[in-house]
Amino acid sequence: MTTGLQAAARRLARGVRTGHTGPAVVWLRIGGGATRITYPVGVEVDLEPDFFDAKSALTELLPVPSGSRPLVVELVVHESGRFELAHSTDLESESRVVLDEDFRLPNHPLPGMALPPGSAHTGAPTDPAVLAEVSALFEEFVERYEQIKGRPPALRPGYSEQEIAAAEADLGVRLPEDLRALYRMTRDDAAETGLLGRFSPYPLDDVVEYHQPGSLGWNDGPFDDAVVFESNPPGTIKRLSRNDWWITFATDFAMNNLAVDLDPAEHGRPGQVFEYGRDVPGPPEYVAGSVTELLEGVVTALREGDYEDEDPESDYLQTHAGSAGGGFGERVYHDFGSRDLAEVVETAHDAQRLVLNDAVELDPAALAPLRTLRELRINRAKLVVPSVADLPALECLAVEAGRIDLDALAHQQTLWDLKLAGSAEAVDLTVLRTLPSLTRLDLSGVEAADLAPLADLPGLRVLVLNAQQWDALRRAGLRPPRLAAAERAGTSSLRDTADWTEWLTGHRLPLHTVTGTTK
């Protein structure tokens, strides 16, 4: 008897066109409201339009977790029409497993951070002096807007003290006094009248909804590009991927947002404002020292006639107050060849991320003057001698080269993320024992002379090896201690990944299967 799941799997398999190089293999990672589709390297797969309709139907029948763990599905379709569908909720992907859900890479804190001093929710009314100052700025904005447009701005009346206090109780924190005062004036700016420049306040219900545990986090997974860069000015915003006490309160309706920072860095101030979102590819960008300062900038721009009113009939009015700075230092050099690294030092003195492509020979020791460099990526070089001990901020090094002199890495103190690839010669891993901060390591693109040192790295939490390297470790009985996540690059089947995961964990991993034929 055919079950609903078997029928859905058959429909999915019928949407796969098999080639002439063996079975077609499709992997699906379903989670977080999205589906990622991948294939093994070298396998020819052609998906018919019906495949995607069938995928939606199949997803409704499979146990997609509601949390962060995805559903991983493998579909194998043979030329004969026979198919096998396997699925698991215990893997991160077809080649990855997370062993410690609470692990985070450096500068990626979990929710549950301590409440900053002076930020406790008290229910007390807004400071009268701050309320008077913000009220005066708001009233001047309304007056000048009306002079420009010939009508008052379409701003809804503000919240009561009780409504603001109720929102703060839900947030678990007291909002800055000037933001409270702004919400006393108006609930939002849905008409985009320019009250906060190109940004508009969210209603308080949205502020509460968007401030969820784990929200406002960038690349928090163990396999993500996870170096957290410094915002400008340095020491103003904490160098973190997320913070419980960054409160999103405004939007430009184009996937960019403003947040107030209740937990600033050493040189910052509570209540400062920063921007993050689609147009901010690096760390948060500092905007203003406070909501009051942001409002003052808008009113000053209107006083000076520094605004854009392209459509007088529209409510929209634009000033450029509240625009963030120019981003963080990132430099990419293509076709570097035999050029001198002194050129890089001269042109990239403020770089935090540096990419060098297609160099002949490189010794990064010449980059020592780059005191803020945190990530260095070298692609397709011929020879690299990674002398990086004098780069005091370096956290991530990725080297792809025909030859890598790994001994030059010895005793680098800050490096926690290392990826090696491309070497024509087997690399000696002994030097890894001298790297005290090493947390994540990817050796899947090189041959190692001896994998034994991997069992002597107690700080190593994320390890990426290819299938042959993992098999060699297993045969030698060497299982790296304290791994929080691992990847088996170049895996060929979900069953192989499940078997490897069982060896890593010592626990059976259920793999559910459905078989049938497309005919």
Short mmCIF file of C-alpha atoms in Angstrom, two decimals:
data_model
loop_
_atom_site.label_atom_id
_atom_site.label_comp_id
_atom_site.label_asym_id
_atom_site.label_seq_id
_atom_site.Cartn_x
_atom_site.Cartn_y
_atom_site.Cartn_z
CA MET A 1 0.00 0.00 0.00
CA THR A 2 1.36 3.42 -0.97
CA THR A 3 1.49 5.95 1.87
CA GLY A 4 1.12 9.70 1.49
CA LEU A 5 4.85 10.12 2.08
CA GLN A 6 5.70 7.50 -0.55
CA ALA A 7 3.42 9.20 -3.05
CA ALA A 8 5.02 12.59 -2.35
CA ALA A 9 8.51 11.08 -2.64
CA ARG A 10 7.58 9.46 -5.97
CA ARG A 11 6.32 12.78 -7.29
CA LEU A 12 9.57 14.44 -6.19
CA ALA A 13 11.65 11.71 -7.86
CA ARG A 14 9.71 12.12 -11.10
CA GLY A 15 10.88 15.74 -11.14
CA VAL A 16 14.53 14.64 -11.36
CA ARG A 17 15.97 13.93 -14.79
CA THR A 18 18.75 11.34 -14.54
CA GLY A 19 21.90 11.60 -16.63
CA HIS A 20 24.28 8.99 -17.95
CA THR A 21 26.91 9.17 -15.19
CA GLY A 22 25.04 7.13 -12.61
CA PRO A 23 22.25 7.91 -10.14
CA ALA A 24 21.08 11.49 -9.68
CA VAL A 25 21.57 12.69 -6.10
CA VAL A 26 19.83 15.74 -4.65
CA TRP A 27 20.24 17.11 -1.13
CA LEU A 28 17.74 19.46 0.50
CA ARG A 29 18.30 21.42 3.69
CA ILE A 30 14.94 22.68 4.96
CA GLY A 31 14.75 25.11 7.86
CA GLY A 32 14.27 28.71 8.87
CA GLY A 33 11.60 29.18 6.21
CA ALA A 34 14.01 28.36 3.37
CA THR A 35 15.20 25.35 1.38
CA ARG A 36 18.73 24.94 0.04
CA ILE A 37 19.27 22.45 -2.79
CA THR A 38 22.74 21.02 -3.51
CA TYR A 39 24.31 18.09 -5.35
CA PRO A 40 27.50 16.03 -4.97
CA VAL A 41 30.44 17.30 -7.01
CA GLY A 42 30.52 15.68 -10.44
CA VAL A 43 26.92 14.42 -10.37
CA GLU A 44 24.71 15.58 -13.23
CA VAL A 45 21.25 16.62 -12.07
CA ASP A 46 18.49 18.38 -13.98
CA LEU A 47 15.35 19.35 -12.05
CA GLU A 48 12.00 19.65 -13.79
CA PRO A 49 9.56 22.42 -12.76
CA ASP A 50 7.34 19.77 -11.11
CA PHE A 51 10.16 19.02 -8.66
CA PHE A 52 9.61 22.31 -6.84
CA ASP A 53 5.86 21.82 -6.49
CA ALA A 54 6.50 18.31 -5.20
CA LYS A 55 9.07 19.65 -2.73
CA SER A 56 6.44 21.86 -1.10
CA ALA A 57 4.03 18.94 -0.78
CA LEU A 58 6.74 16.68 0.66
CA THR A 59 7.77 19.29 3.23
CA GLU A 60 4.27 19.29 4.66
CA LEU A 61 4.57 15.55 5.37
CA LEU A 62 8.07 15.54 6.87
CA PRO A 63 9.00 16.56 10.45
CA VAL A 64 10.57 19.98 9.87
CA PRO A 65 11.86 21.17 13.28
CA SER A 66 10.64 24.49 14.62
CA GLY A 67 13.99 25.46 16.16
CA SER A 68 17.40 26.11 14.64
CA ARG A 69 18.06 22.49 13.60
CA PRO A 70 17.01 21.82 9.97
CA LEU A 71 15.54 18.83 8.20
CA VAL A 72 18.08 17.25 5.84
CA VAL A 73 16.79 15.18 2.92
CA GLU A 74 18.63 13.07 0.36
CA LEU A 75 16.95 11.84 -2.82
CA VAL A 76 18.70 9.28 -5.03
CA VAL A 77 17.08 8.48 -8.38
CA HIS A 78 18.44 5.67 -10.58
CA GLU A 79 18.09 5.43 -14.35
CA SER A 80 15.80 2.44 -13.84
CA GLY A 81 13.32 4.68 -12.00
CA ARG A 82 14.07 3.24 -8.57
CA PHE A 83 14.51 5.90 -5.88
CA GLU A 84 15.49 6.16 -2.23
CA LEU A 85 14.62 9.12 -0.03
CA ALA A 86 16.37 9.48 3.34
CA HIS A 87 15.87 12.22 5.92
CA SER A 88 17.15 13.24 9.34
CA THR A 89 16.68 16.06 11.84
CA ASP A 90 19.96 15.31 13.62
CA LEU A 91 22.33 16.82 11.05
CA GLU A 92 23.20 20.40 10.10
CA SER A 93 23.45 19.51 6.40
CA GLU A 94 24.33 16.56 4.17
CA SER A 95 27.97 16.90 5.30
CA ARG A 96 27.83 18.76 8.62
CA VAL A 97 26.84 18.03 12.19
CA VAL A 98 26.51 20.33 15.21
CA LEU A 99 27.42 18.53 18.43
CA ASP A 100 27.01 21.42 20.88
CA GLU A 101 24.03 23.69 20.19
CA ASP A 102 25.24 26.26 22.73
CA PHE A 103 28.70 26.69 21.24
CA ARG A 104 29.53 30.08 19.74
CA LEU A 105 32.65 31.31 18.00
CA PRO A 106 34.57 34.26 19.55
CA ASN A 107 32.55 37.48 19.86
CA HIS A 108 29.28 35.65 19.15
CA PRO A 109 27.47 35.67 22.51
CA LEU A 110 24.41 33.61 23.34
CA PRO A 111 21.22 35.30 24.54
CA GLY A 112 21.07 35.85 28.29
CA MET A 113 23.56 38.71 28.65
CA ALA A 114 23.62 40.68 31.89
CA LEU A 115 21.45 43.79 32.05
CA PRO A 116 23.60 46.95 31.77
CA PRO A 117 23.73 49.16 34.88
CA GLY A 118 20.93 51.70 35.06
CA SER A 119 18.80 49.94 32.44
CA ALA A 120 16.34 48.12 34.67
CA HIS A 121 12.67 48.57 33.88
CA THR A 122 11.21 50.74 36.65
CA GLY A 123 7.92 52.07 35.26
CA ALA A 124 8.94 55.61 36.25
CA PRO A 125 7.73 58.43 33.96
CA THR A 126 10.02 59.96 31.35
CA ASP A 127 12.56 62.48 32.65
CA PRO A 128 10.75 65.86 32.43
CA ALA A 129 13.82 67.77 31.21
CA VAL A 130 14.46 65.27 28.40
CA LEU A 131 10.77 65.24 27.52
CA ALA A 132 10.78 69.03 27.23
CA GLU A 133 13.87 69.02 24.99
CA VAL A 134 12.55 66.34 22.65
CA SER A 135 9.10 67.94 22.60
CA ALA A 136 10.62 71.26 21.47
CA LEU A 137 12.55 69.55 18.66
CA PHE A 138 9.47 67.61 17.60
CA GLU A 139 7.32 70.74 17.53
CA GLU A 140 9.90 72.59 15.45
CA PHE A 141 10.03 69.67 13.02
CA VAL A 142 6.23 69.79 12.66
CA GLU A 143 6.30 73.56 12.13
CA ARG A 144 9.03 73.49 9.49
CA TYR A 145 7.48 70.51 7.72
CA GLU A 146 4.20 72.43 7.48
CA GLN A 147 6.03 75.46 6.07
CA ILE A 148 7.54 73.26 3.34
CA LYS A 149 4.54 71.07 2.54
CA GLY A 150 1.66 73.40 3.39
CA ARG A 151 0.16 70.84 5.77
CA PRO A 152 1.22 69.12 9.01
CA PRO A 153 3.05 65.78 8.85
CA ALA A 154 0.93 62.63 8.97
CA LEU A 155 2.16 61.52 12.38
CA ARG A 156 -0.09 59.62 14.78
CA PRO A 157 -0.42 60.82 18.40
CA GLY A 158 2.12 59.33 20.79
CA TYR A 159 1.90 56.68 23.49
CA SER A 160 0.96 57.18 27.10
CA GLU A 161 3.49 56.58 29.87
CA GLN A 162 1.58 53.41 30.77
CA GLU A 163 1.83 52.05 27.22
CA ILE A 164 5.56 52.73 27.08
CA ALA A 165 6.06 51.08 30.47
CA ALA A 166 4.13 48.01 29.28
CA ALA A 167 6.38 47.69 26.22
CA GLU A 168 9.46 48.03 28.44
CA ALA A 169 8.15 45.28 30.69
CA ASP A 170 7.96 43.00 27.64
CA LEU A 171 11.46 44.02 26.55
CA GLY A 172 12.89 43.60 30.04
CA VAL A 173 14.70 46.94 29.93
CA ARG A 174 14.05 50.67 30.22
CA LEU A 175 14.39 52.54 26.94
CA PRO A 176 16.62 55.64 26.76
CA GLU A 177 14.83 58.72 28.06
CA ASP A 178 14.91 60.52 24.71
CA LEU A 179 13.48 57.51 22.88
CA ARG A 180 10.70 57.34 25.48
CA ALA A 181 10.13 61.05 24.88
CA LEU A 182 9.96 60.51 21.12
CA TYR A 183 7.30 57.84 21.61
CA ARG A 184 5.34 60.28 23.78
CA MET A 185 5.23 62.53 20.69
CA THR A 186 4.29 59.96 18.02
CA ARG A 187 3.73 56.24 17.55
CA ASP A 188 5.54 55.88 14.23
CA ASP A 189 6.24 57.58 10.90
CA ALA A 190 4.61 55.25 8.40
CA ALA A 191 4.23 58.14 5.94
CA GLU A 192 8.03 58.70 5.91
CA THR A 193 7.81 62.40 6.70
CA GLY A 194 11.53 62.51 7.54
CA LEU A 195 11.22 62.76 11.32
CA LEU A 196 14.42 60.72 11.72
CA GLY A 197 15.98 61.56 8.37
CA ARG A 198 15.63 58.58 6.05
CA PHE A 199 14.41 56.41 8.93
CA SER A 200 10.98 56.10 10.54
CA PRO A 201 10.22 54.91 14.09
CA TYR A 202 8.61 51.50 14.43
CA PRO A 203 5.43 51.23 16.52
CA LEU A 204 6.25 49.88 19.98
CA ASP A 205 4.48 46.60 19.23
CA ASP A 206 7.00 46.03 16.44
CA VAL A 207 9.92 47.04 18.67
CA VAL A 208 8.87 44.34 21.13
CA GLU A 209 8.21 41.74 18.41
CA TYR A 210 11.56 42.26 16.68
CA HIS A 211 13.52 42.04 19.93
CA GLN A 212 13.52 38.27 20.34
CA PRO A 213 16.20 36.06 21.94
CA GLY A 214 18.93 35.57 19.36
CA SER A 215 17.75 38.47 17.22
CA LEU A 216 20.09 40.95 15.58
CA GLY A 217 22.83 38.34 15.16
CA TRP A 218 25.26 38.14 12.24
CA ASN A 219 26.72 34.81 11.08
CA ASP A 220 26.34 33.06 14.42
CA GLY A 221 26.70 29.50 13.08
CA PRO A 222 29.88 27.45 13.62
CA PHE A 223 30.59 27.30 9.86
CA ASP A 224 29.82 30.95 9.02
CA ASP A 225 32.28 33.67 8.03
CA ALA A 226 32.35 34.78 11.62
CA VAL A 227 35.06 37.39 12.26
CA VAL A 228 33.40 40.38 13.92
CA PHE A 229 34.95 43.63 12.75
CA GLU A 230 35.38 46.90 14.64
CA SER A 231 32.86 49.68 14.09
CA ASN A 232 33.97 53.27 13.62
CA PRO A 233 34.84 55.17 15.73
CA PRO A 234 36.81 52.36 17.42
CA GLY A 235 35.78 51.49 20.94
CA THR A 236 32.29 52.95 20.55
CA ILE A 237 30.17 49.87 19.75
CA LYS A 238 31.12 46.53 21.28
CA ARG A 239 32.70 44.14 18.78
CA LEU A 240 29.96 41.51 18.98
CA SER A 241 27.74 39.76 16.45
CA ARG A 242 24.70 40.48 18.61
CA ASN A 243 23.78 42.00 21.95
CA ASP A 244 20.64 41.50 24.04
CA TRP A 245 20.65 45.23 24.67
CA TRP A 246 20.69 46.50 21.10
CA ILE A 247 17.07 47.59 20.59
CA THR A 248 15.84 48.07 17.01
CA PHE A 249 13.49 51.05 16.85
CA ALA A 250 13.42 52.50 13.30
CA THR A 251 13.51 51.43 9.64
CA ASP A 252 14.02 52.92 6.19
CA PHE A 253 11.54 50.36 4.76
CA ALA A 254 14.38 49.04 2.58
CA MET A 255 15.83 46.40 4.94
CA ASN A 256 17.99 48.83 6.92
CA ASN A 257 17.32 49.64 10.57
CA LEU A 258 18.38 51.83 13.47
CA ALA A 259 19.01 50.49 16.96
CA VAL A 260 19.72 52.13 20.29
CA ASP A 261 22.70 50.67 22.12
CA LEU A 262 22.18 50.23 25.86
CA ASP A 263 25.46 48.36 26.31
CA PRO A 264 28.15 50.45 24.59
CA ALA A 265 31.90 49.87 24.40
CA GLU A 266 34.42 51.79 26.49
CA HIS A 267 34.25 55.00 24.46
CA GLY A 268 30.55 54.85 23.63
CA ARG A 269 27.54 56.13 25.55
CA PRO A 270 24.28 54.40 26.51
CA GLY A 271 21.52 55.33 24.09
CA GLN A 272 23.82 55.86 21.10
CA VAL A 273 22.31 55.01 17.71
CA PHE A 274 23.70 52.73 15.01
CA GLU A 275 22.55 51.38 11.65
CA TYR A 276 22.55 47.78 10.44
CA GLY A 277 20.93 45.94 7.55
CA ARG A 278 21.11 45.26 3.83
CA ASP A 279 23.37 48.21 2.98
CA VAL A 280 25.74 47.69 5.91
CA PRO A 281 27.92 44.73 4.88
CA GLY A 282 30.33 45.01 7.79
CA PRO A 283 29.83 45.79 11.48
CA PRO A 284 27.14 48.18 12.77
CA GLU A 285 27.69 51.76 11.61
CA TYR A 286 27.60 54.50 14.22
CA VAL A 287 24.99 57.18 13.43
CA ALA A 288 24.55 59.47 16.44
CA GLY A 289 25.30 59.77 20.13
CA SER A 290 21.59 59.71 20.99
CA VAL A 291 18.08 59.95 19.58
CA THR A 292 18.14 63.62 20.62
CA GLU A 293 21.26 64.21 18.55
CA LEU A 294 19.60 62.53 15.58
CA LEU A 295 16.52 64.75 15.92
CA GLU A 296 18.72 67.83 16.23
CA GLY A 297 20.42 66.90 12.97
CA VAL A 298 17.07 66.66 11.17
CA VAL A 299 15.81 69.99 12.52
CA THR A 300 19.11 71.70 11.69
CA ALA A 301 18.92 70.41 8.11
CA LEU A 302 15.39 71.81 7.75
CA ARG A 303 16.49 75.17 9.17
CA GLU A 304 19.28 75.34 6.60
CA GLY A 305 17.12 74.21 3.68
CA ASP A 306 19.11 70.99 3.34
CA TYR A 307 16.31 68.65 2.28
CA GLU A 308 14.75 67.03 -0.77
CA ASP A 309 11.07 67.47 -1.63
CA GLU A 310 10.78 65.82 -5.01
CA ASP A 311 6.99 65.39 -4.81
CA PRO A 312 5.18 68.20 -2.95
CA GLU A 313 1.95 66.19 -3.05
CA SER A 314 3.56 63.27 -1.24
CA ASP A 315 4.08 63.10 2.53
CA TYR A 316 7.67 62.07 1.88
CA LEU A 317 10.39 64.53 2.88
CA GLN A 318 14.08 63.62 2.91
CA THR A 319 17.02 64.97 4.86
CA HIS A 320 20.34 63.19 5.12
CA ALA A 321 20.64 63.48 8.89
CA GLY A 322 21.18 60.09 10.46
CA SER A 323 23.17 58.65 7.58
CA ALA A 324 25.92 56.31 8.69
CA GLY A 325 29.59 56.56 7.82
CA GLY A 326 31.57 54.91 5.07
CA GLY A 327 31.84 51.37 6.39
CA PHE A 328 34.82 49.38 7.60
CA GLY A 329 38.23 48.84 6.01
CA GLU A 330 38.18 46.06 3.43
CA ARG A 331 40.64 45.74 0.54
CA VAL A 332 40.76 43.22 -2.32
CA TYR A 333 43.77 43.02 -4.67
CA HIS A 334 43.39 41.03 -7.90
CA ASP A 335 46.24 39.65 -10.04
CA PHE A 336 48.75 40.56 -7.35
CA GLY A 337 51.59 38.72 -9.06
CA SER A 338 55.04 39.77 -7.82
CA ARG A 339 54.01 43.17 -6.49
CA ASP A 340 55.49 44.43 -3.24
CA LEU A 341 53.40 44.15 -0.07
CA ALA A 342 54.63 47.65 0.80
CA GLU A 343 52.01 48.87 -1.68
CA VAL A 344 49.32 47.17 0.40
CA VAL A 345 50.64 48.69 3.61
CA GLU A 346 50.51 52.14 2.04
CA THR A 347 47.01 51.86 0.55
CA ALA A 348 45.30 49.66 3.16
CA HIS A 349 46.59 51.12 6.41
CA ASP A 350 43.14 50.92 8.04
CA ALA A 351 42.15 47.52 6.62
CA GLN A 352 40.44 44.99 8.86
CA ARG A 353 39.91 42.48 6.03
CA LEU A 354 42.42 41.89 3.25
CA VAL A 355 42.17 39.61 0.19
CA LEU A 356 45.20 38.96 -2.05
CA ASN A 357 44.57 37.02 -5.27
CA ASP A 358 47.01 35.30 -7.64
CA ALA A 359 50.30 36.25 -6.00
CA VAL A 360 53.59 34.52 -6.80
CA GLU A 361 55.35 34.50 -3.42
CA LEU A 362 54.02 36.08 -0.23
CA ASP A 363 55.38 36.53 3.26
CA PRO A 364 52.76 38.44 5.29
CA ALA A 365 55.45 39.57 7.75
CA ALA A 366 55.63 42.71 5.61
CA LEU A 367 52.04 43.49 6.65
CA ALA A 368 53.06 44.06 10.28
CA PRO A 369 52.19 47.81 10.13
CA LEU A 370 48.51 46.84 9.59
CA ARG A 371 47.68 46.81 13.29
CA THR A 372 43.92 46.46 12.77
CA LEU A 373 44.01 43.56 10.28
CA ARG A 374 41.67 40.81 11.54
CA GLU A 375 41.13 38.65 8.46
CA LEU A 376 43.64 37.75 5.74
CA ARG A 377 42.72 35.63 2.71
CA ILE A 378 45.31 34.58 0.14
CA ASN A 379 43.93 32.86 -2.96
CA ARG A 380 45.77 30.97 -5.72
CA ALA A 381 49.31 31.91 -4.70
CA LYS A 382 52.37 29.85 -5.64
CA LEU A 383 54.25 30.05 -2.33
CA VAL A 384 53.11 31.44 1.02
CA VAL A 385 55.26 31.74 4.12
CA PRO A 386 52.57 32.77 6.65
CA SER A 387 54.70 34.81 9.06
CA VAL A 388 51.85 36.50 10.89
CA ALA A 389 53.09 36.58 14.49
CA ASP A 390 53.47 40.37 14.30
CA LEU A 391 49.86 40.97 13.27
CA PRO A 392 48.38 41.56 16.74
CA ALA A 393 44.72 41.63 15.70
CA LEU A 394 44.68 38.74 13.20
CA GLU A 395 41.90 36.23 13.90
CA CYS A 396 41.30 34.52 10.55
CA LEU A 397 43.82 33.27 7.99
CA ALA A 398 42.85 31.41 4.81
CA VAL A 399 45.67 30.34 2.49
CA GLU A 400 45.32 28.65 -0.90
CA ALA A 401 48.77 28.11 -2.40
CA GLY A 402 50.82 25.55 -4.28
CA ARG A 403 53.25 25.48 -1.37
CA ILE A 404 52.66 26.53 2.24
CA ASP A 405 55.47 26.83 4.79
CA LEU A 406 53.32 26.23 7.84
CA ASP A 407 56.18 26.48 10.35
CA ALA A 408 56.05 30.27 9.95
CA LEU A 409 52.73 30.25 11.87
CA ALA A 410 54.37 29.22 15.12
CA HIS A 411 53.17 30.93 18.30
CA GLN A 412 50.68 33.30 16.68
CA GLN A 413 48.59 34.28 19.71
CA THR A 414 45.30 35.63 18.32
CA LEU A 415 44.54 33.34 15.35
CA TRP A 416 41.40 31.29 16.01
CA ASP A 417 40.28 30.47 12.43
CA LEU A 418 42.63 28.75 9.94
CA LYS A 419 41.91 27.31 6.49
CA LEU A 420 44.53 25.74 4.22
CA ALA A 421 44.10 24.57 0.63
CA GLY A 422 45.96 23.84 -2.58
CA SER A 423 49.36 22.67 -1.36
CA ALA A 424 51.06 20.18 -3.69
CA GLU A 425 53.08 18.88 -0.74
CA ALA A 426 51.76 17.30 2.44
CA VAL A 427 51.74 19.85 5.27
CA ASP A 428 53.20 19.22 8.71
CA LEU A 429 50.54 19.97 11.34
CA THR A 430 52.90 19.92 14.33
CA VAL A 431 52.98 23.72 14.48
CA LEU A 432 49.24 23.81 15.24
CA ARG A 433 50.06 22.80 18.82
CA THR A 434 51.67 26.25 19.27
CA LEU A 435 48.52 28.22 18.39
CA PRO A 436 46.75 28.83 21.73
CA SER A 437 43.62 30.45 20.28
CA LEU A 438 42.94 27.98 17.45
CA THR A 439 39.20 27.24 17.53
CA ARG A 440 38.23 26.39 13.94
CA LEU A 441 40.33 24.52 11.39
CA ASP A 442 39.70 23.54 7.76
CA LEU A 443 42.23 21.14 6.22
CA SER A 444 39.89 19.59 3.66
CA GLY A 445 41.83 21.12 0.75
CA VAL A 446 45.31 19.86 1.67
CA GLU A 447 47.06 16.59 2.41
CA ALA A 448 48.43 16.28 5.94
CA ALA A 449 51.68 14.44 6.62
CA ASP A 450 50.26 13.19 9.92
CA LEU A 451 46.80 13.84 11.38
CA ALA A 452 47.79 12.85 14.92
CA PRO A 453 48.31 16.47 16.12
CA LEU A 454 44.56 17.05 15.70
CA ALA A 455 43.95 14.90 18.77
CA ASP A 456 46.20 17.20 20.83
CA LEU A 457 44.31 20.47 20.30
CA PRO A 458 41.98 20.89 23.30
CA GLY A 459 40.82 24.33 22.15
CA LEU A 460 39.73 23.09 18.72
CA ARG A 461 35.92 23.18 18.52
CA VAL A 462 35.12 23.17 14.77
CA LEU A 463 36.94 20.86 12.36
CA VAL A 464 36.51 20.50 8.60
CA LEU A 465 38.24 17.56 6.92
CA ASN A 466 37.58 15.64 3.72
CA ALA A 467 36.09 12.16 3.77
CA GLN A 468 39.48 10.46 3.34
CA GLN A 469 41.00 12.40 6.25
CA TRP A 470 38.11 11.53 8.57
CA ASP A 471 38.40 7.88 7.56
CA ALA A 472 42.13 7.96 8.37
CA LEU A 473 41.44 9.43 11.82
CA ARG A 474 38.83 6.76 12.44
CA ARG A 475 41.16 3.93 11.44
CA ALA A 476 43.81 5.33 13.78
CA GLY A 477 41.33 5.63 16.64
CA LEU A 478 41.94 9.38 16.89
CA ARG A 479 38.82 11.34 17.72
CA PRO A 480 39.51 15.05 18.38
CA PRO A 481 38.26 16.03 21.85
CA ARG A 482 35.64 18.71 22.59
CA LEU A 483 34.37 19.19 19.04
CA ALA A 484 31.25 21.37 18.87
CA ALA A 485 30.75 21.01 15.11
CA ALA A 486 32.34 19.10 12.25
CA GLU A 487 32.15 18.81 8.47
CA ARG A 488 32.92 15.85 6.22
CA ALA A 489 33.70 17.66 2.96
CA GLY A 490 33.20 15.67 -0.21
CA THR A 491 30.69 13.29 1.34
CA SER A 492 28.92 11.00 -1.13
CA SER A 493 25.78 9.99 0.75
CA LEU A 494 23.66 10.84 3.76
CA ARG A 495 24.19 7.31 5.05
CA ASP A 496 27.97 7.88 5.09
CA THR A 497 27.44 11.14 6.98
CA ALA A 498 25.16 9.40 9.49
CA ASP A 499 27.72 6.62 10.05
CA TRP A 500 30.49 9.21 10.56
CA THR A 501 28.32 11.16 13.00
CA GLU A 502 27.65 8.01 15.02
CA TRP A 503 31.42 7.51 15.34
CA LEU A 504 31.90 11.13 16.45
CA THR A 505 29.14 11.05 19.04
CA GLY A 506 29.05 7.41 20.09
CA HIS A 507 25.27 7.50 19.64
CA ARG A 508 23.02 6.00 16.99
CA LEU A 509 21.67 8.52 14.48
CA PRO A 510 18.22 7.61 13.14
CA LEU A 511 18.00 7.86 9.34
CA HIS A 512 14.48 7.47 8.02
CA THR A 513 14.06 6.13 4.49
CA VAL A 514 11.37 5.77 1.84
CA THR A 515 11.89 3.71 -1.32
CA GLY A 516 9.90 3.17 -4.47
CA THR A 517 9.87 3.60 -8.22
CA THR A 518 8.84 6.44 -10.48
CA LYS A 519 7.04 4.01 -12.81
#
